[in-house]
Amino acid sequence: MTVTLNDIAFQLEQSVAQAATTEWSWLVPEPWTPLVCSMVGGVFFEKPNESIHWLDTGTGLVEQVAKNRVEFEEVMKTSPALTDEWFLPSLIERLHAAGKKPGAGECYGFSVLPVFAEGKYEVGNMFVVPVWEQFVGMADVHRQISELPEGASVQVKIID
């Protein structure tokens, strides 16, 4: 089984993009524009200075990956190891083989977020969720745990 670009990447709808930039503003306070998202919870975005950054919604980490769009596109074409790291196509193949295939408006989420020691990018820890939950909802979770010391215990309560 081979995955396609549509299996590993997508564009955020405008309403989700606006909500994501608002909800993640505690971590990325300056304005930013989402460019492309990975199905496993990464969003690549552009800041006003044209630099391109990667926000991993599973770990809550932000990293600059290119000086501008041209450099980002070049990295995507010439660095398959980075593309594999960012989009995890082999993991997506295994998720598809396990019957976990997102539909429109869906991506992958985690039973235990990778920010925690127990959270892994593995088939058994991942499931299909609405894009909104992963790209907007996870911002609040990461905000709440952002000031905890390394190794702190966390108890998650789900409230409907």
mmCIF file of C-alpha atoms in Angstrom:
data_model
loop_
_atom_site.group_PDB
_atom_site.id
_atom_site.type_symbol
_atom_site.label_atom_id
_atom_site.label_comp_id
_atom_site.label_asym_id
_atom_site.label_seq_id
_atom_site.Cartn_x
_atom_site.Cartn_y
_atom_site.Cartn_z
ATOM 1 C CA MET A 1 0.000 0.000 0.000
ATOM 2 C CA THR A 2 1.339 3.430 -0.906
ATOM 3 C CA VAL A 3 0.094 6.683 0.556
ATOM 4 C CA THR A 4 -0.505 9.753 -1.559
ATOM 5 C CA LEU A 5 -0.030 13.435 -0.776
ATOM 6 C CA ASN A 6 -3.748 13.619 0.096
ATOM 7 C CA ASP A 7 -3.220 10.837 2.646
ATOM 8 C CA ILE A 8 -0.496 12.717 4.526
ATOM 9 C CA ALA A 9 -1.274 16.443 4.086
ATOM 10 C CA PHE A 10 -4.172 18.878 3.839
ATOM 11 C CA GLN A 11 -5.137 22.547 4.080
ATOM 12 C CA LEU A 12 -7.060 23.885 7.065
ATOM 13 C CA GLU A 13 -10.472 25.322 6.320
ATOM 14 C CA GLN A 14 -10.546 29.087 6.929
ATOM 15 C CA SER A 15 -12.689 28.855 10.083
ATOM 16 C CA VAL A 16 -10.388 26.211 11.604
ATOM 17 C CA ALA A 17 -7.286 28.196 10.609
ATOM 18 C CA GLN A 18 -8.635 31.327 12.311
ATOM 19 C CA ALA A 19 -9.550 29.415 15.463
ATOM 20 C CA ALA A 20 -6.152 27.666 15.527
ATOM 21 C CA THR A 21 -4.208 30.935 15.281
ATOM 22 C CA THR A 22 -6.311 32.367 18.108
ATOM 23 C CA GLU A 23 -6.085 29.317 20.395
ATOM 24 C CA TRP A 24 -2.320 28.848 19.909
ATOM 25 C CA SER A 25 -1.604 32.581 20.418
ATOM 26 C CA TRP A 26 -0.349 31.861 23.953
ATOM 27 C CA LEU A 27 2.538 29.948 22.300
ATOM 28 C CA VAL A 28 2.854 31.846 19.004
ATOM 29 C CA PRO A 29 1.719 35.390 19.884
ATOM 30 C CA GLU A 30 2.566 37.101 16.596
ATOM 31 C CA PRO A 31 0.213 36.637 13.635
ATOM 32 C CA TRP A 32 0.731 33.521 11.539
ATOM 33 C CA THR A 33 -0.812 31.914 8.504
ATOM 34 C CA PRO A 34 -1.200 28.131 8.210
ATOM 35 C CA LEU A 35 0.234 26.762 4.951
ATOM 36 C CA VAL A 36 -0.123 22.980 5.113
ATOM 37 C CA CYS A 37 -0.944 20.413 7.798
ATOM 38 C CA SER A 38 0.136 16.848 8.310
ATOM 39 C CA MET A 39 -2.501 14.229 9.043
ATOM 40 C CA VAL A 40 -0.622 13.433 12.275
ATOM 41 C CA GLY A 41 -1.115 16.878 13.799
ATOM 42 C CA GLY A 42 1.611 19.123 12.457
ATOM 43 C CA VAL A 43 0.914 22.543 11.015
ATOM 44 C CA PHE A 44 3.431 24.485 8.958
ATOM 45 C CA PHE A 45 2.837 28.201 9.148
ATOM 46 C CA GLU A 46 4.272 31.474 7.924
ATOM 47 C CA LYS A 47 5.042 34.435 10.166
ATOM 48 C CA PRO A 48 4.950 38.055 8.942
ATOM 49 C CA ASN A 49 8.761 37.993 8.450
ATOM 50 C CA GLU A 50 8.153 35.151 5.919
ATOM 51 C CA SER A 51 9.838 32.483 8.084
ATOM 52 C CA ILE A 52 8.204 29.050 8.065
ATOM 53 C CA HIS A 53 7.631 27.162 11.308
ATOM 54 C CA TRP A 54 6.320 23.746 12.321
ATOM 55 C CA LEU A 55 3.891 23.417 15.225
ATOM 56 C CA ASP A 56 3.447 19.846 16.442
ATOM 57 C CA THR A 57 0.032 19.724 18.110
ATOM 58 C CA GLY A 58 0.925 16.411 19.743
ATOM 59 C CA THR A 59 3.930 17.771 21.628
ATOM 60 C CA GLY A 60 3.161 21.495 21.636
ATOM 61 C CA LEU A 61 6.589 22.296 20.196
ATOM 62 C CA VAL A 62 7.317 24.986 17.608
ATOM 63 C CA GLU A 63 10.397 24.973 15.419
ATOM 64 C CA GLN A 64 11.526 27.183 12.538
ATOM 65 C CA VAL A 65 12.060 24.979 9.478
ATOM 66 C CA ALA A 66 12.821 27.492 6.702
ATOM 67 C CA LYS A 67 13.626 31.157 6.117
ATOM 68 C CA ASN A 68 10.770 31.511 3.625
ATOM 69 C CA ARG A 69 8.342 29.583 1.394
ATOM 70 C CA VAL A 70 10.883 29.064 -1.380
ATOM 71 C CA GLU A 71 13.330 27.444 1.036
ATOM 72 C CA PHE A 72 10.510 25.375 2.592
ATOM 73 C CA GLU A 73 9.439 24.074 -0.819
ATOM 74 C CA GLU A 74 13.058 23.232 -1.640
ATOM 75 C CA VAL A 75 13.469 21.327 1.638
ATOM 76 C CA MET A 76 10.262 19.407 0.895
ATOM 77 C CA LYS A 77 11.622 18.396 -2.534
ATOM 78 C CA THR A 78 15.195 17.569 -1.548
ATOM 79 C CA SER A 79 15.061 16.255 2.024
ATOM 80 C CA PRO A 80 13.025 13.054 2.129
ATOM 81 C CA ALA A 81 14.174 12.337 5.699
ATOM 82 C CA LEU A 82 12.631 15.609 6.915
ATOM 83 C CA THR A 83 9.482 15.040 4.901
ATOM 84 C CA ASP A 84 9.208 11.586 6.482
ATOM 85 C CA GLU A 85 9.723 13.089 9.959
ATOM 86 C CA TRP A 86 7.113 15.782 9.433
ATOM 87 C CA PHE A 87 4.417 13.755 7.634
ATOM 88 C CA LEU A 88 5.140 10.163 8.831
ATOM 89 C CA PRO A 89 3.961 8.396 5.647
ATOM 90 C CA SER A 90 5.029 4.938 6.864
ATOM 91 C CA LEU A 91 2.961 5.381 10.038
ATOM 92 C CA ILE A 92 0.000 6.516 7.953
ATOM 93 C CA GLU A 93 0.342 3.362 5.839
ATOM 94 C CA ARG A 94 0.170 1.269 9.028
ATOM 95 C CA LEU A 95 -2.825 3.281 10.279
ATOM 96 C CA HIS A 96 -4.635 2.672 6.977
ATOM 97 C CA ALA A 97 -3.804 -1.042 7.159
ATOM 98 C CA ALA A 98 -5.351 -1.074 10.655
ATOM 99 C CA GLY A 99 -8.577 0.405 9.259
ATOM 100 C CA LYS A 100 -7.934 3.895 10.603
ATOM 101 C CA LYS A 101 -8.484 6.146 7.601
ATOM 102 C CA PRO A 102 -9.707 9.745 8.060
ATOM 103 C CA GLY A 103 -12.509 11.148 5.958
ATOM 104 C CA ALA A 104 -13.118 14.765 4.992
ATOM 105 C CA GLY A 105 -12.508 17.117 7.912
ATOM 106 C CA GLU A 106 -10.653 14.438 9.892
ATOM 107 C CA CYS A 107 -7.059 13.645 10.829
ATOM 108 C CA TYR A 108 -5.289 11.600 13.497
ATOM 109 C CA GLY A 109 -5.341 12.259 17.225
ATOM 110 C CA PHE A 110 -3.779 10.503 20.181
ATOM 111 C CA SER A 111 -5.096 8.461 23.074
ATOM 112 C CA VAL A 112 -2.087 9.753 25.045
ATOM 113 C CA LEU A 113 -0.436 12.892 23.670
ATOM 114 C CA PRO A 114 3.228 12.497 22.649
ATOM 115 C CA VAL A 115 4.116 15.319 25.041
ATOM 116 C CA PHE A 116 3.762 12.668 27.770
ATOM 117 C CA ALA A 117 6.296 9.848 28.185
ATOM 118 C CA GLU A 118 3.578 7.242 27.522
ATOM 119 C CA GLY A 119 2.390 8.951 24.321
ATOM 120 C CA LYS A 120 3.803 7.499 21.135
ATOM 121 C CA TYR A 121 3.381 7.973 17.419
ATOM 122 C CA GLU A 122 2.110 4.394 17.095
ATOM 123 C CA VAL A 123 -0.973 2.804 15.555
ATOM 124 C CA GLY A 124 -2.283 1.687 18.936
ATOM 125 C CA ASN A 125 -2.092 5.229 20.349
ATOM 126 C CA MET A 126 -3.763 6.955 17.404
ATOM 127 C CA PHE A 127 -7.312 7.279 16.162
ATOM 128 C CA VAL A 128 -9.325 9.376 13.716
ATOM 129 C CA VAL A 129 -10.612 12.710 15.082
ATOM 130 C CA PRO A 130 -12.173 15.860 13.637
ATOM 131 C CA VAL A 131 -9.482 18.306 12.479
ATOM 132 C CA TRP A 132 -10.951 20.925 14.840
ATOM 133 C CA GLU A 133 -10.194 18.756 17.898
ATOM 134 C CA GLN A 134 -6.541 18.207 16.989
ATOM 135 C CA PHE A 135 -5.615 21.624 15.637
ATOM 136 C CA VAL A 136 -7.745 23.835 17.887
ATOM 137 C CA GLY A 137 -8.684 21.761 20.933
ATOM 138 C CA MET A 138 -5.137 20.615 21.717
ATOM 139 C CA ALA A 139 -4.021 24.232 22.147
ATOM 140 C CA ASP A 140 -5.876 24.499 25.437
ATOM 141 C CA VAL A 141 -4.493 21.185 26.705
ATOM 142 C CA HIS A 142 -0.932 22.295 25.954
ATOM 143 C CA ARG A 143 -1.568 25.732 27.479
ATOM 144 C CA GLN A 144 -2.749 24.097 30.699
ATOM 145 C CA ILE A 145 0.332 21.876 31.011
ATOM 146 C CA SER A 146 2.894 24.358 29.648
ATOM 147 C CA GLU A 147 4.097 25.571 33.034
ATOM 148 C CA LEU A 148 4.300 22.181 34.729
ATOM 149 C CA PRO A 149 7.784 20.957 35.614
ATOM 150 C CA GLU A 150 9.359 18.151 33.572
ATOM 151 C CA GLY A 151 8.080 14.784 34.783
ATOM 152 C CA ALA A 152 5.018 16.194 36.582
ATOM 153 C CA SER A 153 2.053 13.871 36.977
ATOM 154 C CA VAL A 154 -1.081 14.880 35.121
ATOM 155 C CA GLN A 155 -4.615 13.605 35.451
ATOM 156 C CA VAL A 156 -6.832 14.351 32.487
ATOM 157 C CA LYS A 157 -10.564 14.803 33.072
ATOM 158 C CA ILE A 158 -12.826 14.740 30.050
ATOM 159 C CA ILE A 159 -15.915 16.887 30.506
ATOM 160 C CA ASP A 160 -18.771 16.779 28.001
#
